mmCIF file with all atom_site columns, C-alpha atoms in Angstrom:
data_model
loop_
_atom_site.group_PDB
_atom_site.id
_atom_site.type_symbol
_atom_site.label_atom_id
_atom_site.label_alt_id
_atom_site.label_comp_id
_atom_site.label_asym_id
_atom_site.label_entity_id
_atom_site.label_seq_id
_atom_site.pdbx_PDB_ins_code
_atom_site.Cartn_x
_atom_site.Cartn_y
_atom_site.Cartn_z
_atom_site.occupancy
_atom_site.B_iso_or_equiv
_atom_site.pdbx_formal_charge
_atom_site.auth_seq_id
_atom_site.auth_comp_id
_atom_site.auth_asym_id
_atom_site.auth_atom_id
_atom_site.pdbx_PDB_model_num
ATOM 1   C CA . UNK A 1 1   ? 52.237 -47.008 -112.299 1.00 41.00 ? 682 UNK A CA 1
ATOM 2   C CA . UNK A 1 2   ? 53.740 -50.213 -113.618 1.00 43.00 ? 683 UNK A CA 1
ATOM 3   C CA . UNK A 1 3   ? 57.043 -50.215 -115.430 1.00 47.00 ? 684 UNK A CA 1
ATOM 4   C CA . UNK A 1 4   ? 56.910 -49.856 -118.976 1.00 50.00 ? 685 UNK A CA 1
ATOM 5   C CA . UNK A 1 5   ? 53.368 -48.551 -119.313 1.00 44.00 ? 686 UNK A CA 1
ATOM 6   C CA . UNK A 1 6   ? 52.293 -45.185 -120.408 1.00 51.00 ? 687 UNK A CA 1
ATOM 7   C CA . UNK A 1 7   ? 49.713 -43.253 -118.718 1.00 51.00 ? 688 UNK A CA 1
ATOM 8   C CA . UNK A 1 8   ? 46.919 -44.046 -121.240 1.00 50.00 ? 689 UNK A CA 1
ATOM 9   C CA . UNK A 1 9   ? 47.501 -47.700 -120.629 1.00 45.00 ? 690 UNK A CA 1
ATOM 10  C CA . UNK A 1 10  ? 47.257 -47.406 -116.557 1.00 46.00 ? 691 UNK A CA 1
ATOM 11  C CA . UNK A 1 11  ? 43.882 -45.277 -116.979 1.00 48.00 ? 692 UNK A CA 1
ATOM 12  C CA . UNK A 1 12  ? 42.550 -48.361 -119.258 1.00 47.00 ? 693 UNK A CA 1
ATOM 13  C CA . UNK A 1 13  ? 43.485 -50.916 -116.328 1.00 44.00 ? 694 UNK A CA 1
ATOM 14  C CA . UNK A 1 14  ? 41.851 -48.449 -113.685 1.00 46.00 ? 695 UNK A CA 1
ATOM 15  C CA . UNK A 1 15  ? 38.491 -47.788 -115.897 1.00 56.00 ? 696 UNK A CA 1
ATOM 16  C CA . UNK A 1 16  ? 38.483 -51.865 -116.226 1.00 75.00 ? 697 UNK A CA 1
ATOM 17  C CA . UNK A 1 17  ? 38.614 -52.263 -112.519 1.00 79.00 ? 698 UNK A CA 1
ATOM 18  C CA . UNK A 1 18  ? 36.287 -49.284 -111.562 1.00 78.00 ? 699 UNK A CA 1
ATOM 19  C CA . UNK A 1 19  ? 34.047 -49.619 -114.770 1.00 76.00 ? 700 UNK A CA 1
ATOM 20  C CA . UNK A 1 20  ? 33.597 -53.727 -113.950 1.00 81.00 ? 701 UNK A CA 1
ATOM 21  C CA . UNK A 1 21  ? 32.347 -52.523 -110.346 1.00 84.00 ? 702 UNK A CA 1
ATOM 22  C CA . UNK A 1 22  ? 30.187 -49.949 -111.522 1.00 73.00 ? 703 UNK A CA 1
ATOM 23  C CA . UNK A 1 23  ? 28.935 -51.141 -114.876 1.00 79.00 ? 704 UNK A CA 1
ATOM 24  C CA . UNK A 1 24  ? 29.458 -54.693 -115.024 1.00 80.00 ? 705 UNK A CA 1
ATOM 25  C CA . UNK A 1 25  ? 28.700 -55.675 -111.346 1.00 83.00 ? 706 UNK A CA 1
ATOM 26  C CA . UNK A 1 26  ? 26.618 -52.736 -110.677 1.00 88.00 ? 707 UNK A CA 1
ATOM 27  C CA . UNK A 1 27  ? 27.616 -53.235 -106.833 1.00 93.00 ? 708 UNK A CA 1
ATOM 28  C CA . UNK A 1 28  ? 24.528 -52.325 -104.698 1.00 94.00 ? 709 UNK A CA 1
ATOM 29  C CA . UNK A 1 29  ? 25.037 -50.275 -101.500 1.00 97.00 ? 710 UNK A CA 1
ATOM 30  C CA . UNK A 1 30  ? 25.334 -52.319 -98.494  1.00 98.00 ? 711 UNK A CA 1
ATOM 31  C CA . UNK A 1 31  ? 26.737 -55.447 -100.331 1.00 97.00 ? 712 UNK A CA 1
ATOM 32  C CA . UNK A 1 32  ? 29.688 -57.666 -99.635  1.00 98.00 ? 713 UNK A CA 1
ATOM 33  C CA . UNK A 1 33  ? 32.709 -57.977 -102.405 1.00 98.00 ? 714 UNK A CA 1
ATOM 34  C CA . UNK A 1 34  ? 35.468 -59.933 -102.231 1.00 98.00 ? 715 UNK A CA 1
ATOM 35  C CA . UNK A 1 35  ? 38.605 -59.608 -104.534 1.00 97.00 ? 716 UNK A CA 1
ATOM 36  C CA . UNK A 1 36  ? 41.268 -61.855 -105.702 1.00 97.00 ? 717 UNK A CA 1
ATOM 37  C CA . UNK A 1 37  ? 44.284 -60.183 -106.460 1.00 96.00 ? 718 UNK A CA 1
ATOM 38  C CA . UNK A 1 38  ? 45.162 -56.568 -105.031 1.00 96.00 ? 719 UNK A CA 1
ATOM 39  C CA . UNK A 1 39  ? 47.277 -55.413 -107.936 1.00 93.00 ? 720 UNK A CA 1
ATOM 40  C CA . UNK A 1 40  ? 46.337 -52.294 -110.049 1.00 90.00 ? 721 UNK A CA 1
ATOM 41  C CA . UNK A 1 41  ? 43.033 -53.791 -111.329 1.00 92.00 ? 722 UNK A CA 1
ATOM 42  C CA . UNK A 1 42  ? 42.006 -55.178 -107.989 1.00 95.00 ? 723 UNK A CA 1
ATOM 43  C CA . UNK A 1 43  ? 42.696 -51.983 -106.132 1.00 94.00 ? 724 UNK A CA 1
ATOM 44  C CA . UNK A 1 44  ? 40.502 -50.219 -108.793 1.00 93.00 ? 725 UNK A CA 1
ATOM 45  C CA . UNK A 1 45  ? 37.617 -52.558 -107.771 1.00 94.00 ? 726 UNK A CA 1
ATOM 46  C CA . UNK A 1 46  ? 38.196 -51.773 -104.503 1.00 96.00 ? 727 UNK A CA 1
ATOM 47  C CA . UNK A 1 47  ? 37.860 -48.131 -104.932 1.00 94.00 ? 728 UNK A CA 1
ATOM 48  C CA . UNK A 1 48  ? 34.602 -48.800 -107.206 1.00 94.00 ? 729 UNK A CA 1
ATOM 49  C CA . UNK A 1 49  ? 32.881 -51.074 -104.563 1.00 96.00 ? 730 UNK A CA 1
ATOM 50  C CA . UNK A 1 50  ? 33.980 -48.326 -101.564 1.00 96.00 ? 731 UNK A CA 1
ATOM 51  C CA . UNK A 1 51  ? 32.156 -45.630 -103.965 1.00 92.00 ? 732 UNK A CA 1
ATOM 52  C CA . UNK A 1 52  ? 29.174 -47.807 -104.552 1.00 93.00 ? 733 UNK A CA 1
ATOM 53  C CA . UNK A 1 53  ? 28.874 -48.091 -100.885 1.00 96.00 ? 734 UNK A CA 1
ATOM 54  C CA . UNK A 1 54  ? 29.680 -51.517 -100.269 1.00 97.00 ? 735 UNK A CA 1
ATOM 55  C CA . UNK A 1 55  ? 29.791 -52.721 -96.722  1.00 97.00 ? 736 UNK A CA 1
ATOM 56  C CA . UNK A 1 56  ? 32.341 -55.392 -96.603  1.00 98.00 ? 737 UNK A CA 1
ATOM 57  C CA . UNK A 1 57  ? 35.163 -55.262 -99.291  1.00 98.00 ? 738 UNK A CA 1
ATOM 58  C CA . UNK A 1 58  ? 37.635 -58.471 -98.780  1.00 98.00 ? 739 UNK A CA 1
ATOM 59  C CA . UNK A 1 59  ? 40.638 -58.360 -100.384 1.00 98.00 ? 740 UNK A CA 1
ATOM 60  C CA . UNK A 1 60  ? 42.808 -61.613 -100.916 1.00 98.00 ? 741 UNK A CA 1
ATOM 61  C CA . UNK A 1 61  ? 46.371 -61.586 -101.955 1.00 98.00 ? 742 UNK A CA 1
ATOM 62  C CA . UNK A 1 62  ? 49.359 -63.872 -100.794 1.00 96.00 ? 743 UNK A CA 1
ATOM 63  C CA . UNK A 1 63  ? 51.467 -60.487 -100.554 1.00 96.00 ? 744 UNK A CA 1
ATOM 64  C CA . UNK A 1 64  ? 51.147 -59.210 -96.761  1.00 94.00 ? 745 UNK A CA 1
ATOM 65  C CA . UNK A 1 65  ? 52.800 -56.012 -98.025  1.00 94.00 ? 746 UNK A CA 1
ATOM 66  C CA . UNK A 1 66  ? 49.779 -54.884 -99.815  1.00 95.00 ? 747 UNK A CA 1
ATOM 67  C CA . UNK A 1 67  ? 47.285 -54.895 -96.843  1.00 93.00 ? 748 UNK A CA 1
ATOM 68  C CA . UNK A 1 68  ? 48.132 -51.135 -95.670  1.00 92.00 ? 749 UNK A CA 1
ATOM 69  C CA . UNK A 1 69  ? 47.942 -49.967 -99.204  1.00 92.00 ? 750 UNK A CA 1
ATOM 70  C CA . UNK A 1 70  ? 44.736 -51.665 -99.808  1.00 95.00 ? 751 UNK A CA 1
ATOM 71  C CA . UNK A 1 71  ? 42.925 -50.144 -96.916  1.00 96.00 ? 752 UNK A CA 1
ATOM 72  C CA . UNK A 1 72  ? 43.476 -46.791 -98.578  1.00 95.00 ? 753 UNK A CA 1
ATOM 73  C CA . UNK A 1 73  ? 41.501 -48.117 -101.418 1.00 95.00 ? 754 UNK A CA 1
ATOM 74  C CA . UNK A 1 74  ? 38.645 -49.333 -99.498  1.00 96.00 ? 755 UNK A CA 1
ATOM 75  C CA . UNK A 1 75  ? 39.531 -52.855 -98.415  1.00 98.00 ? 756 UNK A CA 1
ATOM 76  C CA . UNK A 1 76  ? 38.248 -53.481 -94.970  1.00 98.00 ? 757 UNK A CA 1
ATOM 77  C CA . UNK A 1 77  ? 39.227 -57.387 -94.418  1.00 97.00 ? 758 UNK A CA 1
ATOM 78  C CA . UNK A 1 78  ? 42.457 -58.476 -95.903  1.00 98.00 ? 759 UNK A CA 1
ATOM 79  C CA . UNK A 1 79  ? 42.932 -62.382 -96.195  1.00 97.00 ? 760 UNK A CA 1
ATOM 80  C CA . UNK A 1 80  ? 46.349 -63.982 -97.145  1.00 97.00 ? 761 UNK A CA 1
ATOM 81  C CA . UNK A 1 81  ? 45.638 -67.478 -98.153  1.00 96.00 ? 762 UNK A CA 1
ATOM 82  C CA . UNK A 1 82  ? 48.820 -68.525 -96.687  1.00 96.00 ? 763 UNK A CA 1
ATOM 83  C CA . UNK A 1 83  ? 47.758 -67.948 -93.291  1.00 97.00 ? 764 UNK A CA 1
ATOM 84  C CA . UNK A 1 84  ? 44.725 -70.417 -93.155  1.00 97.00 ? 765 UNK A CA 1
ATOM 85  C CA . UNK A 1 85  ? 44.495 -74.046 -93.559  1.00 97.00 ? 766 UNK A CA 1
ATOM 86  C CA . UNK A 1 86  ? 40.868 -74.004 -94.637  1.00 97.00 ? 767 UNK A CA 1
ATOM 87  C CA . UNK A 1 87  ? 40.329 -73.145 -98.259  1.00 96.00 ? 768 UNK A CA 1
ATOM 88  C CA . UNK A 1 88  ? 39.771 -69.507 -98.740  1.00 96.00 ? 769 UNK A CA 1
ATOM 89  C CA . UNK A 1 89  ? 36.407 -69.781 -100.075 1.00 95.00 ? 770 UNK A CA 1
ATOM 90  C CA . UNK A 1 90  ? 35.251 -71.131 -96.627  1.00 97.00 ? 771 UNK A CA 1
ATOM 91  C CA . UNK A 1 91  ? 37.044 -68.057 -95.110  1.00 97.00 ? 772 UNK A CA 1
ATOM 92  C CA . UNK A 1 92  ? 34.965 -65.586 -97.130  1.00 97.00 ? 773 UNK A CA 1
ATOM 93  C CA . UNK A 1 93  ? 32.063 -67.403 -96.359  1.00 97.00 ? 774 UNK A CA 1
ATOM 94  C CA . UNK A 1 94  ? 32.489 -67.114 -92.555  1.00 96.00 ? 775 UNK A CA 1
ATOM 95  C CA . UNK A 1 95  ? 33.207 -63.745 -92.694  1.00 96.00 ? 776 UNK A CA 1
ATOM 96  C CA . UNK A 1 96  ? 30.174 -62.836 -94.902  1.00 97.00 ? 777 UNK A CA 1
ATOM 97  C CA . UNK A 1 97  ? 27.789 -65.285 -93.144  1.00 95.00 ? 778 UNK A CA 1
ATOM 98  C CA . UNK A 1 98  ? 27.219 -67.136 -95.907  1.00 95.00 ? 779 UNK A CA 1
ATOM 99  C CA . UNK A 1 99  ? 29.213 -65.610 -99.095  1.00 96.00 ? 780 UNK A CA 1
ATOM 100 C CA . UNK A 1 100 ? 29.798 -62.465 -100.815 1.00 97.00 ? 781 UNK A CA 1
ATOM 101 C CA . UNK A 1 101 ? 27.363 -60.646 -102.915 1.00 97.00 ? 782 UNK A CA 1
ATOM 102 C CA . UNK A 1 102 ? 30.051 -60.125 -105.547 1.00 96.00 ? 783 UNK A CA 1
ATOM 103 C CA . UNK A 1 103 ? 33.482 -61.453 -106.253 1.00 96.00 ? 784 UNK A CA 1
ATOM 104 C CA . UNK A 1 104 ? 36.142 -60.339 -108.572 1.00 95.00 ? 785 UNK A CA 1
ATOM 105 C CA . UNK A 1 105 ? 38.771 -62.583 -109.828 1.00 94.00 ? 786 UNK A CA 1
ATOM 106 C CA . UNK A 1 106 ? 41.777 -60.115 -110.942 1.00 93.00 ? 787 UNK A CA 1
ATOM 107 C CA . UNK A 1 107 ? 44.831 -62.402 -111.151 1.00 91.00 ? 788 UNK A CA 1
ATOM 108 C CA . UNK A 1 108 ? 44.398 -64.775 -114.333 1.00 84.00 ? 789 UNK A CA 1
ATOM 109 C CA . UNK A 1 109 ? 44.528 -67.933 -112.506 1.00 82.00 ? 790 UNK A CA 1
ATOM 110 C CA . UNK A 1 110 ? 41.683 -70.739 -113.646 1.00 79.00 ? 791 UNK A CA 1
ATOM 111 C CA . UNK A 1 111 ? 42.129 -72.028 -110.024 1.00 82.00 ? 792 UNK A CA 1
ATOM 112 C CA . UNK A 1 112 ? 41.060 -68.454 -108.505 1.00 88.00 ? 793 UNK A CA 1
ATOM 113 C CA . UNK A 1 113 ? 38.258 -68.385 -110.847 1.00 86.00 ? 794 UNK A CA 1
ATOM 114 C CA . UNK A 1 114 ? 36.694 -71.642 -109.316 1.00 87.00 ? 795 UNK A CA 1
ATOM 115 C CA . UNK A 1 115 ? 37.511 -70.084 -105.748 1.00 93.00 ? 796 UNK A CA 1
ATOM 116 C CA . UNK A 1 116 ? 36.030 -67.137 -106.598 1.00 93.00 ? 797 UNK A CA 1
ATOM 117 C CA . UNK A 1 117 ? 32.657 -68.574 -108.065 1.00 91.00 ? 798 UNK A CA 1
ATOM 118 C CA . UNK A 1 118 ? 32.712 -70.650 -104.676 1.00 92.00 ? 799 UNK A CA 1
ATOM 119 C CA . UNK A 1 119 ? 32.962 -67.602 -102.208 1.00 95.00 ? 800 UNK A CA 1
ATOM 120 C CA . UNK A 1 120 ? 29.688 -66.227 -103.589 1.00 94.00 ? 801 UNK A CA 1
ATOM 121 C CA . UNK A 1 121 ? 26.589 -66.814 -101.620 1.00 90.00 ? 802 UNK A CA 1
ATOM 122 C CA . UNK A 1 122 ? 24.628 -69.497 -102.830 1.00 82.00 ? 803 UNK A CA 1
ATOM 123 C CA . UNK A 1 123 ? 21.876 -68.721 -105.379 1.00 77.00 ? 804 UNK A CA 1
ATOM 124 C CA . UNK A 1 124 ? 22.401 -65.045 -105.716 1.00 83.00 ? 805 UNK A CA 1
ATOM 125 C CA . UNK A 1 125 ? 26.186 -64.001 -106.150 1.00 91.00 ? 806 UNK A CA 1
ATOM 126 C CA . UNK A 1 126 ? 27.846 -62.707 -109.115 1.00 89.00 ? 807 UNK A CA 1
ATOM 127 C CA . UNK A 1 127 ? 31.582 -63.447 -110.149 1.00 89.00 ? 808 UNK A CA 1
ATOM 128 C CA . UNK A 1 128 ? 33.426 -60.959 -112.376 1.00 90.00 ? 809 UNK A CA 1
ATOM 129 C CA . UNK A 1 129 ? 36.634 -62.088 -114.116 1.00 86.00 ? 810 UNK A CA 1
ATOM 130 C CA . UNK A 1 130 ? 39.302 -59.460 -115.092 1.00 85.00 ? 811 UNK A CA 1
ATOM 131 C CA . UNK A 1 131 ? 42.240 -61.449 -114.825 1.00 78.00 ? 812 UNK A CA 1
ATOM 132 C CA . UNK A 1 132 ? 43.933 -62.942 -118.018 1.00 70.00 ? 813 UNK A CA 1
ATOM 133 C CA . UNK A 1 133 ? 44.920 -66.314 -117.864 1.00 65.00 ? 814 UNK A CA 1
ATOM 134 C CA . UNK A 1 134 ? 48.313 -66.954 -119.608 1.00 67.00 ? 815 UNK A CA 1
ATOM 135 C CA . UNK A 1 135 ? 46.909 -70.702 -120.696 1.00 66.00 ? 816 UNK A CA 1
ATOM 136 C CA . UNK A 1 136 ? 43.644 -71.650 -122.276 1.00 63.00 ? 817 UNK A CA 1
ATOM 137 C CA . UNK A 1 137 ? 41.270 -70.936 -119.369 1.00 58.00 ? 818 UNK A CA 1
ATOM 138 C CA . UNK A 1 138 ? 39.620 -74.142 -118.380 1.00 59.00 ? 819 UNK A CA 1
ATOM 139 C CA . UNK A 1 139 ? 37.515 -73.638 -114.965 1.00 56.00 ? 820 UNK A CA 1
ATOM 140 C CA . UNK A 1 140 ? 36.241 -76.614 -112.938 1.00 60.00 ? 821 UNK A CA 1
ATOM 141 C CA . UNK A 1 141 ? 32.736 -75.881 -111.443 1.00 56.00 ? 822 UNK A CA 1
ATOM 142 C CA . UNK A 1 142 ? 29.427 -77.607 -110.687 1.00 53.00 ? 823 UNK A CA 1
ATOM 143 C CA . UNK A 1 143 ? 26.949 -76.347 -113.151 1.00 49.00 ? 824 UNK A CA 1
ATOM 144 C CA . UNK A 1 144 ? 24.741 -75.207 -110.685 1.00 49.00 ? 825 UNK A CA 1
ATOM 145 C CA . UNK A 1 145 ? 27.490 -72.890 -109.115 1.00 47.00 ? 826 UNK A CA 1
ATOM 146 C CA . UNK A 1 146 ? 27.676 -71.191 -112.503 1.00 47.00 ? 827 UNK A CA 1
ATOM 147 C CA . UNK A 1 147 ? 23.759 -70.982 -113.317 1.00 45.00 ? 828 UNK A CA 1
ATOM 148 C CA . UNK A 1 148 ? 22.732 -69.787 -109.577 1.00 42.00 ? 829 UNK A CA 1
#
């Protein structure tokens, strides 16, 4: 549990991640999922994706120490952006053969929201943002990426 949080706050965070996987995205069995940020919310999303039967659950985080713990929550692939020269959305598209069915941004970084959008398969992916940006959220994405 995060320092300074009571149990009720922790439960709300976990329900937000799990609830997003079940109720917002309604993850389909056999689908591919990418999660940006493997903190409490991201791991809760991973758990929800695993329970829904996702075939690939990709976790993206710059902290390599989160890899082993993430496996317990259902992460099947771990990507540390610092280990790649190419953009992470290209790495995700390579692993998933064209893009993830679902992406979850759990960091609160507006640049990552754009990356999450671009990590989905063209024309059929769904991106859910759970992270809360510190600044006024503005994302840069082509209209077609958002509407598809």
